[in-house]
Structure formats: structure tokens, C-alpha cells
Tab-separated table of C-alpha atoms and ligand atoms in Angstrom:
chain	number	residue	atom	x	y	z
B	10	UNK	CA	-26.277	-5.358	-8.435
B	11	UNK	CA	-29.149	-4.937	-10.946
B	12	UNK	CA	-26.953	-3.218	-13.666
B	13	UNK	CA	-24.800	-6.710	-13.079
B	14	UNK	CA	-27.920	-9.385	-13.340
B	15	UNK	CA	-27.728	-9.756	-17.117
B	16	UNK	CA	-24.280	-10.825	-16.792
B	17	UNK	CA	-24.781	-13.242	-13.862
B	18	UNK	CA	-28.087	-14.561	-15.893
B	19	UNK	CA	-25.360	-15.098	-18.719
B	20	UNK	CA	-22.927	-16.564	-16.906
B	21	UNK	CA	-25.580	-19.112	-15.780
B	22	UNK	CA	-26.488	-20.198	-18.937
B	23	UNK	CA	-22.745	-20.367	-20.166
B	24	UNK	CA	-21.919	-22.773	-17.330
B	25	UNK	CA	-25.271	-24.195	-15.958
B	26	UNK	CA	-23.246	-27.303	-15.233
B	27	UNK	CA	-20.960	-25.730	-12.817
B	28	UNK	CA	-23.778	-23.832	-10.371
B	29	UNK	CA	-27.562	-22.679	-10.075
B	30	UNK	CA	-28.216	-18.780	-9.502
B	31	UNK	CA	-31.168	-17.867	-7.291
B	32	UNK	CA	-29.899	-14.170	-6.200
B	33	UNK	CA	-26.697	-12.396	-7.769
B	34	UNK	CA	-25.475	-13.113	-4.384
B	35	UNK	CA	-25.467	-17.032	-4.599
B	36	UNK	CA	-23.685	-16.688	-7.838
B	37	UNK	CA	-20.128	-16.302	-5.826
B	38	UNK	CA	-20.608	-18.543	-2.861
B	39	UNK	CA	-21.432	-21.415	-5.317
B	40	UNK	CA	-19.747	-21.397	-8.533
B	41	UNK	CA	-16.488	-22.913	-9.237
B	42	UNK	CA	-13.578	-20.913	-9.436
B	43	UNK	CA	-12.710	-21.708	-13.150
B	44	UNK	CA	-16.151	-21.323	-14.504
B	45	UNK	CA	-16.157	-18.103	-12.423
B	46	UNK	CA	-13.389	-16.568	-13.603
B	47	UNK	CA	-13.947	-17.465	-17.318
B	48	UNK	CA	-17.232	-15.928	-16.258
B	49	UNK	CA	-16.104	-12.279	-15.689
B	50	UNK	CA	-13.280	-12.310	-18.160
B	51	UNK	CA	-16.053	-12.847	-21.075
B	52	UNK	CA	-18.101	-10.274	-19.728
B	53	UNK	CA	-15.552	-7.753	-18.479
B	54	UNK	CA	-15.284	-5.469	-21.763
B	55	UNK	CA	-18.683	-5.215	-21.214
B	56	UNK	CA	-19.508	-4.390	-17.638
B	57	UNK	CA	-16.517	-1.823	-18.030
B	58	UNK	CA	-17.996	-0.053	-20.764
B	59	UNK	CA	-21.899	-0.317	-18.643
B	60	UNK	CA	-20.531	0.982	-15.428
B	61	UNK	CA	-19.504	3.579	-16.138
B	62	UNK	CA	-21.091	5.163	-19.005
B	63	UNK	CA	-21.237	9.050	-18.806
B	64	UNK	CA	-18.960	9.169	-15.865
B	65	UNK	CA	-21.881	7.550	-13.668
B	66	UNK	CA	-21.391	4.079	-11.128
B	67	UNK	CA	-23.337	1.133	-11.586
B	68	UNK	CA	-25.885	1.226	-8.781
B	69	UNK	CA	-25.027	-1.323	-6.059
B	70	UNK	CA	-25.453	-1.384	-2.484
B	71	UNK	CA	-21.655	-2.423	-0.966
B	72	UNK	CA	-18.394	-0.953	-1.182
B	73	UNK	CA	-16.379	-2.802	-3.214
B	74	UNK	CA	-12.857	-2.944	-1.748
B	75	UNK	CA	-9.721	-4.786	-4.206
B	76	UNK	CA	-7.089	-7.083	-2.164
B	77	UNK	CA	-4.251	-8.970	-3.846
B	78	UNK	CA	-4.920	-12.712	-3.998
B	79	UNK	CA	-1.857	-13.964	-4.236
B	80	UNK	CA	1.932	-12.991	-3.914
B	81	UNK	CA	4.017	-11.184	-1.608
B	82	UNK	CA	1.187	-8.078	-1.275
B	83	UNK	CA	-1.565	-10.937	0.007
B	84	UNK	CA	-0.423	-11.646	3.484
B	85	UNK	CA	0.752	-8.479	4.458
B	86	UNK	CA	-2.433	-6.462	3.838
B	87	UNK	CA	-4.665	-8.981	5.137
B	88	UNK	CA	-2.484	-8.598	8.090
B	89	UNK	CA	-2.781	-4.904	7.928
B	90	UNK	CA	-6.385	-5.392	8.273
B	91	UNK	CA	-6.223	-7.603	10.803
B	92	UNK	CA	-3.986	-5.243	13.063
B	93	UNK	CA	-6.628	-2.384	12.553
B	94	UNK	CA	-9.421	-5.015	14.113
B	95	UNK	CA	-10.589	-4.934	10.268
B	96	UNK	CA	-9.918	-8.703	9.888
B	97	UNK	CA	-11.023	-10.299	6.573
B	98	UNK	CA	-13.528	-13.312	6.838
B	99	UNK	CA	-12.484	-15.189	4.333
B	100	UNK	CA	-14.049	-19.102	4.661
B	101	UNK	CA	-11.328	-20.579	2.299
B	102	UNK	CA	-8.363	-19.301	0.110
B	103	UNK	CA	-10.014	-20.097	-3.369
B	104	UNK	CA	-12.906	-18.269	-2.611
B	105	UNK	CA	-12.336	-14.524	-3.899
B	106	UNK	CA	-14.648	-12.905	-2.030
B	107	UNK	CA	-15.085	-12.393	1.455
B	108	UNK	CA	-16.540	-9.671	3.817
B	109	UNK	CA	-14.946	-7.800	6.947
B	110	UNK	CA	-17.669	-8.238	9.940
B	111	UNK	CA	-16.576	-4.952	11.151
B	112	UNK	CA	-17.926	-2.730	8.091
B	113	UNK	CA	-20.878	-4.369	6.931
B	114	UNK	CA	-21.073	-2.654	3.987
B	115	UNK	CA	-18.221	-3.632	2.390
B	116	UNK	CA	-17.242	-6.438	0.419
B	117	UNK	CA	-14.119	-7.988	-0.448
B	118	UNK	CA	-12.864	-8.824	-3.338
B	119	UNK	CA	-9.157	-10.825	-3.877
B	120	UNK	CA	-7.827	-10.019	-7.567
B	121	UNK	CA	-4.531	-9.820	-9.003
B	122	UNK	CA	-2.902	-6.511	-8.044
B	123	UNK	CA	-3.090	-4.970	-11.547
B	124	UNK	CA	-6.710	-6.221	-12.424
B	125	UNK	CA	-7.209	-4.270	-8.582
B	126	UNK	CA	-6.546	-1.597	-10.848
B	127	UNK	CA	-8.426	-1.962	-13.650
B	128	UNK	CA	-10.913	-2.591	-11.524
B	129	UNK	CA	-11.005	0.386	-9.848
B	130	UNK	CA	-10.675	2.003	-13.203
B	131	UNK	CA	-13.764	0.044	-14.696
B	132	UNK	CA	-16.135	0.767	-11.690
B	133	UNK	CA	-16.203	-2.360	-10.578
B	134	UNK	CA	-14.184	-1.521	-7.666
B	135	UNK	CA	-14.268	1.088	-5.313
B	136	UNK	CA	-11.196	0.820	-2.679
B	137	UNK	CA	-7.971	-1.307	-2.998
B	138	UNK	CA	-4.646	-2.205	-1.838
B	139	UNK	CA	-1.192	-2.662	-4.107
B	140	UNK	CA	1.779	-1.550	-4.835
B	141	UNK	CA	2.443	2.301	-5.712
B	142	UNK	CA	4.319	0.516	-8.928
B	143	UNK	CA	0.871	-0.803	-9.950
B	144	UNK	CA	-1.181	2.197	-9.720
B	145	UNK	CA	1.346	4.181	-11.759
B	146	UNK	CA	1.898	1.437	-14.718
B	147	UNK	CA	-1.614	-0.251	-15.023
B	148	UNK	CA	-3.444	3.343	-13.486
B	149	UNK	CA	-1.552	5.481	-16.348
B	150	UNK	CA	-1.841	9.044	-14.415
B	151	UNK	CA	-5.980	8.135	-14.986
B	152	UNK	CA	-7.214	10.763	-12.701
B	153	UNK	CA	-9.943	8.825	-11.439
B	154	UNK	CA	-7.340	7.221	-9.532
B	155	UNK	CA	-6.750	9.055	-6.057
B	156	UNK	CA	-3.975	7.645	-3.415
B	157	UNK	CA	-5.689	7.860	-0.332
B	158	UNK	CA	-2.953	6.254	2.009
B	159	UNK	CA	0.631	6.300	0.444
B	160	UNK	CA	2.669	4.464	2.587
B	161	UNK	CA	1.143	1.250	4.439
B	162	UNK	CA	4.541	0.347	5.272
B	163	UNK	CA	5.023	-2.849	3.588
B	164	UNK	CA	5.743	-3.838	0.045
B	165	UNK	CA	8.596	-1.430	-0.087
B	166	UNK	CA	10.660	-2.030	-3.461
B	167	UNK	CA	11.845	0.186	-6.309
B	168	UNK	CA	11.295	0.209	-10.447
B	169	UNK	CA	14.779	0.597	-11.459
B	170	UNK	CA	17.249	0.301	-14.837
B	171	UNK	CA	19.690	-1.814	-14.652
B	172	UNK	CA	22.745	-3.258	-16.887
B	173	UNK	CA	24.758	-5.897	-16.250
B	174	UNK	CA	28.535	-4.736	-14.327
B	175	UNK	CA	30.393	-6.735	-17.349
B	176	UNK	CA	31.677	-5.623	-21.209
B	177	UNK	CA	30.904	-2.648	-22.947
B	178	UNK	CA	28.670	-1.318	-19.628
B	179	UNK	CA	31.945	-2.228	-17.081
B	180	UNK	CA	32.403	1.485	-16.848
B	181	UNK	CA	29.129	2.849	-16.894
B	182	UNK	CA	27.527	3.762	-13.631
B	183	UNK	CA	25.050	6.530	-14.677
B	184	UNK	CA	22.041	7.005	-17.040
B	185	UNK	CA	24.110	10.140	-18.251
B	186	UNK	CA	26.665	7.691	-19.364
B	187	UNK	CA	24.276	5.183	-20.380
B	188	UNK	CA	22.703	7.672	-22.985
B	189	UNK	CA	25.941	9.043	-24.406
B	190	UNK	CA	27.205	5.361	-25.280
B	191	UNK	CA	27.637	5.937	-28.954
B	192	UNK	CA	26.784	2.483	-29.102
B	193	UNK	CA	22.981	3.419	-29.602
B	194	UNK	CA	21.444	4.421	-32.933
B	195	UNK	CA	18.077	4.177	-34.923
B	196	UNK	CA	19.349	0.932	-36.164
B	197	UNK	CA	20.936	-0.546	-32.993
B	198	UNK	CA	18.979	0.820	-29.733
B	199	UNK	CA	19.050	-0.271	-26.700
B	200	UNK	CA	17.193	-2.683	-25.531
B	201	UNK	CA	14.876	-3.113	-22.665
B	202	UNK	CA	13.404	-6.142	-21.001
B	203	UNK	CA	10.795	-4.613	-18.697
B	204	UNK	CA	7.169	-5.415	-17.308
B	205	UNK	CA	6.197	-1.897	-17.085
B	206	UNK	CA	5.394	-0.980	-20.289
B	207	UNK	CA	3.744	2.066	-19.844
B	208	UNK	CA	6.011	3.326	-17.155
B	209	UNK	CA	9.524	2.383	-19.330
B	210	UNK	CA	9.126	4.345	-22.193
B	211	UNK	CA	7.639	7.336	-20.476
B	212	UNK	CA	10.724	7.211	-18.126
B	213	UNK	CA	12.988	6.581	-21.492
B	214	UNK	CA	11.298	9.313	-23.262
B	215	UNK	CA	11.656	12.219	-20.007
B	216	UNK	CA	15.504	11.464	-19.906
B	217	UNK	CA	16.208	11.523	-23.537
B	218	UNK	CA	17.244	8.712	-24.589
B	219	UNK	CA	15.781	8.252	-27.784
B	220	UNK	CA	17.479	5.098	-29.224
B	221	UNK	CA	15.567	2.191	-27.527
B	222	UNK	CA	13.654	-0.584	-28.219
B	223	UNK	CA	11.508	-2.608	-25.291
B	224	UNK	CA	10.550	-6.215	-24.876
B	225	UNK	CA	8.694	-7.521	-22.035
B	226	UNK	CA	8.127	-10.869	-19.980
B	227	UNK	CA	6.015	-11.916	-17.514
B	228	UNK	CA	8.988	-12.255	-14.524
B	229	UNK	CA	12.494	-13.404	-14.431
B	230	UNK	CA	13.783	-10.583	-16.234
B	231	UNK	CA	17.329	-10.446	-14.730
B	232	UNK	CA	17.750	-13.735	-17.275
B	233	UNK	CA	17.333	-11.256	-19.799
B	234	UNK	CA	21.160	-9.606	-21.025
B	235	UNK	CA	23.032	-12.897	-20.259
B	236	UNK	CA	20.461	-14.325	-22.792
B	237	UNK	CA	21.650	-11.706	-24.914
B	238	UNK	CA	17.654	-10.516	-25.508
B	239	UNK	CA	18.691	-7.433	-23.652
B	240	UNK	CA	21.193	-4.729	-22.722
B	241	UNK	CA	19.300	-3.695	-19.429
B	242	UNK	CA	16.086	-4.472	-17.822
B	243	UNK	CA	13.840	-2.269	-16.180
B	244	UNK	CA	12.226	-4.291	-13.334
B	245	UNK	CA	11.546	-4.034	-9.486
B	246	UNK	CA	14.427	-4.071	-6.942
B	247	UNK	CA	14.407	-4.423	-3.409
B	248	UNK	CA	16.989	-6.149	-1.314
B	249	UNK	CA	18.912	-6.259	-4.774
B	250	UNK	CA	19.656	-9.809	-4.465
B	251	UNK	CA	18.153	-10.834	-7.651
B	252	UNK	CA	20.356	-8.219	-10.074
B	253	UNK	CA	23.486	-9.055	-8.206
B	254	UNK	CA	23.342	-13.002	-8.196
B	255	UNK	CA	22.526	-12.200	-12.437
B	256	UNK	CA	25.819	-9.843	-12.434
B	257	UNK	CA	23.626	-6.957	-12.540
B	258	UNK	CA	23.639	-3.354	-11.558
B	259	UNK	CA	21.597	0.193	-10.775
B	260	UNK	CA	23.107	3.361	-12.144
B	261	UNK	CA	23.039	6.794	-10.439
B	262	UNK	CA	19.683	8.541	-11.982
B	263	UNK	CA	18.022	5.215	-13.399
B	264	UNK	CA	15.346	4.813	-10.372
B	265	UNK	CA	11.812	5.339	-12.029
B	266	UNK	CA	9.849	5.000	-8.941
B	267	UNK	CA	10.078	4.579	-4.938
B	268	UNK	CA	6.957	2.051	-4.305
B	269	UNK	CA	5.156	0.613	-1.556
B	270	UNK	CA	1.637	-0.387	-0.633
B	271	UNK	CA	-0.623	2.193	-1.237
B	272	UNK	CA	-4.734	2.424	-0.616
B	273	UNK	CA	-6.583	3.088	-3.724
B	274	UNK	CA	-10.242	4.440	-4.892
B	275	UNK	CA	-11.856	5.449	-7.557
B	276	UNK	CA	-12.788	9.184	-7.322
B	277	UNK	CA	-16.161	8.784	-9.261
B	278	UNK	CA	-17.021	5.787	-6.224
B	279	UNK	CA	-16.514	7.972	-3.567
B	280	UNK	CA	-18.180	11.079	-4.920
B	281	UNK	CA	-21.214	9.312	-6.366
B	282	UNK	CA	-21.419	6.004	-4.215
B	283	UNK	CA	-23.689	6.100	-1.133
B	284	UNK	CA	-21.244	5.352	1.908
B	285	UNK	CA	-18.025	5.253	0.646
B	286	UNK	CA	-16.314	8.358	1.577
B	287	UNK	CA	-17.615	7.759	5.173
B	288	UNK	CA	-16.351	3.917	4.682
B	289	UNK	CA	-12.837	5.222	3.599
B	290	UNK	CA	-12.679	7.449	6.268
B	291	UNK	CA	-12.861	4.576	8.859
B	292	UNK	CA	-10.361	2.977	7.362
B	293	UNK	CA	-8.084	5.716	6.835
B	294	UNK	CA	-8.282	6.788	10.316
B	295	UNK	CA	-7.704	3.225	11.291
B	296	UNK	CA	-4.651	2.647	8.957
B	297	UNK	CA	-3.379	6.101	9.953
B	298	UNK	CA	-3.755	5.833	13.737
B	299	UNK	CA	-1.995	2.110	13.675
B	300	UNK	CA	0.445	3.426	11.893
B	301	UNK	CA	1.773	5.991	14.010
B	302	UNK	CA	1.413	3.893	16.774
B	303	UNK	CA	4.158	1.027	15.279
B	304	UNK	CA	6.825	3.249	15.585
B	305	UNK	CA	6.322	4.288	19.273
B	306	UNK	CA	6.388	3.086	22.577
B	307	UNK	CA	4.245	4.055	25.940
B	308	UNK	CA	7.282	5.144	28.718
B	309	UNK	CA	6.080	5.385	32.153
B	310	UNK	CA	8.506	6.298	34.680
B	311	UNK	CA	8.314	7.266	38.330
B	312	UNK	CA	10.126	10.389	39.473
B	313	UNK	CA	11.103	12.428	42.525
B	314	UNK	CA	9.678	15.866	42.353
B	315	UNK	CA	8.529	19.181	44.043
B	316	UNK	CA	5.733	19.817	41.853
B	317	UNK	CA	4.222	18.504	38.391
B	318	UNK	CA	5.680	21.285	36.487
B	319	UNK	CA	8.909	20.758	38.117
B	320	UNK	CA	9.301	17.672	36.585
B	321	UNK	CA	7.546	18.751	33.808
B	322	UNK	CA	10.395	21.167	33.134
B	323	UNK	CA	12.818	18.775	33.898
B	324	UNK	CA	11.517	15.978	31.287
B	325	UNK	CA	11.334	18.294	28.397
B	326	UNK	CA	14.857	19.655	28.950
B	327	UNK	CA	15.793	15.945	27.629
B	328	UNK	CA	15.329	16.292	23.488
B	329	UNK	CA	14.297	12.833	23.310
B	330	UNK	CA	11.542	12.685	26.031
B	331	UNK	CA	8.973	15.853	24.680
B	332	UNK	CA	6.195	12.618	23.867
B	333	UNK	CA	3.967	13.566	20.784
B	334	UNK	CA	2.535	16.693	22.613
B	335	UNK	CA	4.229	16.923	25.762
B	336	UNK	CA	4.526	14.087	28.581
B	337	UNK	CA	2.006	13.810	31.083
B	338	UNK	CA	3.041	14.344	34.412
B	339	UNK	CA	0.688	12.741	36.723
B	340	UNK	CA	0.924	12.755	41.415
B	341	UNK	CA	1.541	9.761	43.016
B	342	UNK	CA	-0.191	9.547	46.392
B	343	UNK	CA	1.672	7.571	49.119
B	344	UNK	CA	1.193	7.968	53.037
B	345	UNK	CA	3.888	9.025	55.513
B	346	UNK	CA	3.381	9.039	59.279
B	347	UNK	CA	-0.434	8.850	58.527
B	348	UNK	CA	-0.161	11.606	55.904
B	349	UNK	CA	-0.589	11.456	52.261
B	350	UNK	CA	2.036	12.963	50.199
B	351	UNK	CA	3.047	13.202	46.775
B	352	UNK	CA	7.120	13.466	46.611
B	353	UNK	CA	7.004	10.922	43.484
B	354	UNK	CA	5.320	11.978	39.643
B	355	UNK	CA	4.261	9.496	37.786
B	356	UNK	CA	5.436	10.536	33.783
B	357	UNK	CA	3.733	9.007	30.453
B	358	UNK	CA	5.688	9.828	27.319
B	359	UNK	CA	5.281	8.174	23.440
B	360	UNK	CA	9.105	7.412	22.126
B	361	UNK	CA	9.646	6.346	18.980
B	362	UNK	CA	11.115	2.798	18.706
B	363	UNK	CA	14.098	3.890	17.132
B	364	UNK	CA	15.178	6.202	20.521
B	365	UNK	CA	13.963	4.162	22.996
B	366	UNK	CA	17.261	3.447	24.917
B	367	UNK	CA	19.011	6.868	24.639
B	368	UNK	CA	15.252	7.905	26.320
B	369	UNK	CA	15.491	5.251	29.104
B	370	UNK	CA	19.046	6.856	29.253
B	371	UNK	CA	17.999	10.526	29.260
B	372	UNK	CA	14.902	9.550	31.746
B	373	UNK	CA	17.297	8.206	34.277
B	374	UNK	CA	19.763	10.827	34.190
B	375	UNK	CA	17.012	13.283	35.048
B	376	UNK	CA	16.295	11.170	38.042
B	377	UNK	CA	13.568	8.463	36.611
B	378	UNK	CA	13.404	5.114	38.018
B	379	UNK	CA	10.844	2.335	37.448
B	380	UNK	CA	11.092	2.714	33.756
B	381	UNK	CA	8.088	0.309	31.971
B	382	UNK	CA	8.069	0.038	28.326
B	383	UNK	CA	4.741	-0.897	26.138
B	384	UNK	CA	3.728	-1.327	22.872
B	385	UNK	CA	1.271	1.318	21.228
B	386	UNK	CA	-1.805	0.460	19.500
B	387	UNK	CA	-3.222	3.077	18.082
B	388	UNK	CA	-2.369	6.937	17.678
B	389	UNK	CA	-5.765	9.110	16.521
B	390	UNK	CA	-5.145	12.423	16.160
B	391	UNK	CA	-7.722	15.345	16.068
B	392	UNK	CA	-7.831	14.956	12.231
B	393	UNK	CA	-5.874	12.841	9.514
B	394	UNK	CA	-3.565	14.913	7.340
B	395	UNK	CA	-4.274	12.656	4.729
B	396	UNK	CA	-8.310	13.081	5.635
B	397	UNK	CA	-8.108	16.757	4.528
B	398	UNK	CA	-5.789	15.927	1.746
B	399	UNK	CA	-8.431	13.406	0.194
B	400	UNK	CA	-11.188	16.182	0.851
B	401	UNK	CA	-9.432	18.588	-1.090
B	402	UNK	CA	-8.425	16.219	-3.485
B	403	UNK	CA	-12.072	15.579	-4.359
B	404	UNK	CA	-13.062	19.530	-4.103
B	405	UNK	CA	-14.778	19.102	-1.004
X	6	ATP	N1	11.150	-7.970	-4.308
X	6	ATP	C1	10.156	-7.263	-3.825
X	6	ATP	N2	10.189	-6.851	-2.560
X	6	ATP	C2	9.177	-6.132	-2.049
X	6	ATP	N3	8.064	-5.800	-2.735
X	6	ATP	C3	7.987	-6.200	-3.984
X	6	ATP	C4	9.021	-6.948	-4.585
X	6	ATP	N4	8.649	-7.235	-5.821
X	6	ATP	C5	7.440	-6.687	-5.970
X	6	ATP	N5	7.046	-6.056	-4.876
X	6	ATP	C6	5.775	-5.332	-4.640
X	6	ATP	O1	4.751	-6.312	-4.520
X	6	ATP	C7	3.806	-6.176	-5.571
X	6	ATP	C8	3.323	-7.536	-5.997
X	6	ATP	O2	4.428	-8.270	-6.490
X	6	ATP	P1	4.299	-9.822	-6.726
X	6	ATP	O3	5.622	-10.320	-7.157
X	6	ATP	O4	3.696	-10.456	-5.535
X	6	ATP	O5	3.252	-9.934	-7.860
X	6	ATP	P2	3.439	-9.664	-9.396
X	6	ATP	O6	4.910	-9.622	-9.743
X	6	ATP	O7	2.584	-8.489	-9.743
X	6	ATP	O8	2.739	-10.876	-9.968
X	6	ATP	P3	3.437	-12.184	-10.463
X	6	ATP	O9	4.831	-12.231	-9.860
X	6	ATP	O10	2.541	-13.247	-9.953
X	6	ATP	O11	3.417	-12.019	-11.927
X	6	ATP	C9	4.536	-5.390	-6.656
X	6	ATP	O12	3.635	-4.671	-7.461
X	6	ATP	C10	5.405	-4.469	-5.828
X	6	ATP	O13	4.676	-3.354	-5.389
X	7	PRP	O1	15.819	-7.097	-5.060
X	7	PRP	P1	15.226	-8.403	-4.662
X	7	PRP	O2	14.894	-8.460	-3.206
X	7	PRP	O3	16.078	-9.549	-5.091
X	7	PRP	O4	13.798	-8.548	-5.384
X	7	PRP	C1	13.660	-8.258	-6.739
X	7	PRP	C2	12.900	-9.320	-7.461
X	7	PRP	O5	11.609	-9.484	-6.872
X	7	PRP	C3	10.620	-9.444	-7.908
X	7	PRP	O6	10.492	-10.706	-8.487
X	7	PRP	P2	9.473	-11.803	-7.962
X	7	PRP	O7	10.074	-12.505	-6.780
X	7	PRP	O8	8.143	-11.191	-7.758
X	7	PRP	O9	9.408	-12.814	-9.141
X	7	PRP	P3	8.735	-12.582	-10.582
X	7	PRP	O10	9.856	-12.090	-11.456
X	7	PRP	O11	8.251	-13.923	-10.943
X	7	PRP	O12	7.622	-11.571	-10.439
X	7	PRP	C4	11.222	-8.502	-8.933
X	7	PRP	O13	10.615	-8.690	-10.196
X	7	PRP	C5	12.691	-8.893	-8.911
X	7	PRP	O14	12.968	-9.931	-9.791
X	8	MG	MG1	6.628	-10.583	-8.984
């Protein structure tokens, strides 16, 4: 925080109307939000340069972790949190920063998903959540940027080229043919309506086609050929609605990128920065294990049996009922004529969702009654994959 105070001293004096400052702290809980934002944008170039000069981190105590304020990425990975018992305390929507009671050391901070990653870039972020799309344009292959979780599951969507399905493109259906079009010289080249301005010409550039010109807007882009201000856009697709109602289409070989959400940190933050690898581990493992536990279910089914391997053996000659490591077969005590006996097994199996009737299928063919079906929470393994893979990543 002290590299910060000059700033927050400035900021008071630009808009000592708006709030007092007593503590860097108070500056956030009381300032408005426009004087706040005007704030950091004024001072940005600045701090970015001062955090991070010679490769080191401004000196702060918390781990600053980047969440989308608004749009479709917002709900989903608070929600994300919230299923990993991570939930985001947040005392109203306008106020962009917030803490999650479970980590104390972390803070919160709710930014547009491309400032997330300048952010993260700047130093003034450490962890963050957006769209694999976001990293790769606004991140630029910077490789201070590591993935640390690469599929959250949600925000699933991909950059594509498309061109609309009428006139001189009616027969074109591949980037191939979309090149060759002799259409396309140094004076006439195609043009491109795209957002990702970084990403579009790279992609244009790797796939040779050298005649093109790009112009970008901030959203809407499908408008873009009918306008006649383009021949093809370059823009996100995902259910494909949008292209289609605009008479638009994909063409084999023109998908840029496969996105989703990802979680982001800067590699200098978790090197240098007290506490966060050991914060990004938690929440790793926690993203990780509740991940692997939405696409399974508990089975637990009774069974007749000799012994536990018996029905052991008899389970795991099904190919849908082997569990993640084997099912476990467990005695179930009743008494006869004063005895106690165990003829029945009690088996516990994980399924995934997808195969969970042909298992209750398979289970009762093999003689399984008693079937109950419940929802997983969390899978942890020994160790992450993706732990090790972010260890190595850093050289550790
Ligand atoms: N149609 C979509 N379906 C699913 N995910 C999408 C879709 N469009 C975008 N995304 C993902 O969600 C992220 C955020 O998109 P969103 O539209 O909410 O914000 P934005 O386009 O960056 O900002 P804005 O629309 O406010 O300019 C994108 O970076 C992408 O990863
Ligand atoms: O394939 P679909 O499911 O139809 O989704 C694709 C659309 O979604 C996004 O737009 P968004 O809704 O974010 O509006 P924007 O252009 O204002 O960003 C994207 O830019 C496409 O236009
Ligand atoms: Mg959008």
C-alpha cells in the first residue's frame, strides 16, 4: 500500500469534494464511484510504470484477485466462488471491491475483463478470472501471464471469421477459398471488422493472407458487411445465433481460438509476493476438486454376495461401474435366527453424469437393488495436475 499512498494523497486533493482519506483503506469504502474511477485512470500510467520497475511488485500486504464487474463472465464466477464455499462479500454492486471471508488475505477487485488483464500485467493485480479470448488479445503472449486453471467450465465461446452466406462469398466455405478469391489485392483487401486487434492480424498474418485491411468497433459487429464497412468480421461465436439472424457464416479453418473462463496470475506476484502461491493453491485445489465433482454422481447400491471381492469382481466386470479408483465394497450386517450375517454388500461407486442410467442399468443386471443416486461435492485428489503444472511453470 505505501508505494500506492502518493496516488491516494492525489486523488484526495483532485476530488476533496467527493471523500476524506484517513488510511489508503478508507479511500475505497468512501469515495464515489465516478470520482474513483477518474481517480485510477489519471494515475494508472503511472502506478504501472512504479510497480513494477525492474521486474519487482509494489509492496502490499493482500492478494489482489481481478473479477469481471459486469457482463455475462460476472455472475458465473461469483457463482463459481460461491460453489467452492469461497463466496464474495460484496455489500453492494457499485462498490468494486469486496473481500472473500474465507481467505483473509485476499482482496477483491471487480474490473472490466480486459483491464483484469492489464491489471495483472501492470502489478496491480495478482489473480483473476476471464475469458481465455481476453488473456490472449489484451495479454499478447506477455509471459508474465501464466493460466493457472484453463477450463472453469463456463464462458465457453469461440473467436471466429466469418462472411456473410450471400454474393461473391455464396460459394466460399473455407479460409483456403477465402484467400484465393482473386478479389483481394494491395488496393482492394479484405476487410475486417473485429475487436481483437491484436489477435486478427496475427491470425491473418499465420494463414497468409496478406491482402487485408481491419476496422474495429466496440460490439455489434455482425452489422458490419450488410453495412457494407466489411467483407467478414472476426468476432466471438457461441450458440451462433447472432451470425445467422445477420446472414452470416464460419468457414472450415477460420476458428482463431476455443475460449472459456480461465484463472489468471501474474508470474512476478506469485514468485515475489508473500502468500500468493500458497493462496492460489487453495483455490486451485478448490476449483479443481469442484470441478471434478460436477460431472459425477455418488451410486450406492445394495447387493447379494459371497464375499466383498466377489462382488468386487462382479462390479468391475461392468465398464461403466470401475468408480474413479475402484468401487468400494463395504458388509452389511443383518441378524438371522439370532445370528449376524452378511449375505448383502453395500457398493459406493462415482459415475459420471453423462452414464448414469446405462450404470443403474449395468448395476442391476449384476444383481444390485436399492440403487440411491447423489450429487458430488467435491473430488480432491492426492495432487492437482494443474498444481505441478504451475510449479513447473514457475521453475519450481
Ligand atoms: N456469446 C457468448 N457466449 C458465451 N461467452 C461469451 C460470449 N461472448 C463473450 N463471451 C465470453 O465472455 C467474456 C465477456 O464477454 P462480455 O460480452 O460479457 O463482455 P465484453 O464483450 O468484453 O464487454 P462489453 O460487451 O461490455 O463490451 C468474453 O471475453 C468471452 O470470453
Ligand atoms: O453466438 P451467439 O450465442 O449468438 O453469441 C455471439 C455474440 O455474443 C457476443 O456479443 P455480446 O452479446 O457480448 O454483445 P456485444 O457485441 O455488445 O459485446 C459476441 O460478440 C457475439 O456478437
Ligand atoms: Mg460482449
Amino acid at each position: 500500500m505505501s508505494l500506492l499512498q502518493p496516488y491516494f494523497q492525489q486523488c484526495a486533493t483532485a476530488f476533496a469534494p467527493a471523500f476524506s482519506i484517513s488510511s489508503p483503506h478508507s479511500f475505497y469504502v468512501s469515495v464515489s464511484k465516478r470520482s474513483f474511477i477518474s481517480c485510477c485512470t489519471s494515475q494508472s500510467q503511472t502506478a504501472l510504470v512504479n510497480a513494477t520497475i525492474d521486474g519487482k511488485i509494489a509492496e502490499r500486504d493482500e492478494i489482489r484477485f481481478g473479477l469481471p464487474s459486469k457482463g455475462r463472465m460476472a455472475a458465473d464466477s461469483l457463482d463459481l466462488l460461491k460453489d467452492c464455499q469461497l463466496s464474495v462479500k460484496q455489500v453492494n454492486p457499485r462498490q468494486y471491491v469486496a473481500q472473500i471471508p474465507q481467505i483473509s488475505n485476499v482482496e477483491v477487485w471487480f474490473q472490466r475483463p480486459k483491464d483484469i488483464v492489464r491489471k495483472l500485467l501492470s502489478g496491480d493485480l495478482d489473480l483473476g478470472i476471464v475469458g481465455l479470448d481476453t488473456v490472449s488479445e489484451y495479454g499478447q503472449g506477455n509471459e508474465d501471464l501464466i493460466i493457472v486453471h484453463d477450463a472453469l467450465e463456463y464462458g465457453d465461446c469461440r473467436l471466429s471469421l466469418a462472411i456473410p452466406k450471400y454474393g461473391i462469398f455464396e460459394n466460399i466455405n473455407s479460409l483456403r477459398e477465402l484467400a484465393g478469391m482473386p478479389q483481394w489485392t494491395t488496393e482492394k483487401p479484405l476487410r475486417v471488422a473485429t475487436g481483437f486487434t491484436y489477435l486478427g492480424p496475427k491470425f491473418m498474418q499465420e494463414n497468409g493472407l496478406r491482402h487485408v485491411t481491419f476496422s474495429t468497433a466496440d460490439g455489434a459487429l455482425e452489422a458490419a458487411p450488410a453495412m457494407g464497412i466489411a467483407d467478414a468480421i472476426l468476432d466471438l461465436v457461441s450458440s451462433g445465433t447472432t451470425l445467422k439472424e445477420n446472414n452470416l457464416k464460419e468457414i472450415e479453418g477460420g476458428v482463431v481460438l476455443e475460449s472459456q473462463a480461465v484463472l489468471v496470475a501474474s508470474r512476478k506476484a506469485l514468485i515475489q509476493r508473500k502468500g500468493a502461491l500458497d493462496t492460489t493453491h487453495e483455490i486451485l485445489e478448490r476449483f479443481e476438486a469442484h470441478l471434478r465433482a460436477l460431472g459425477q454422481f455418488t451410486v450406492t447400491a445394495n447387493m447379494r454376495g459371497s464375499s466383498a471381492e466377489e462382488v468386487a469382481e462382479r462390479v468391475l466386470s461392468q465398464p461403466s461401474l470401475a468408480g474413479l479408483q475402484g468401487p468400494t465394497v463395504c458388509p452389511v450386517f443383518c441378524k438371522h435366527d439370532g445370528k449376524v450375517a452378511s449375505n448383502y454388500f453395500a457398493i459406493v461407486i462415482c459415475v459420471p453424469k453423462k452414464a448414469l442410467y446405462k450404470s443403474v442399468q449395468q448395476l442391476r443386471a449384476i444383481g444390485g437393488s436399492g440403487v440411491l443416486i447423489s450429487p458430488l461435492t467435491y473430488i480432491f485428489d492426492e495432487e492437482t495436475p494443474r498444481w505441478r503444472e504451475l510449479l513447473s511453470k514457475l521453475g519450481i
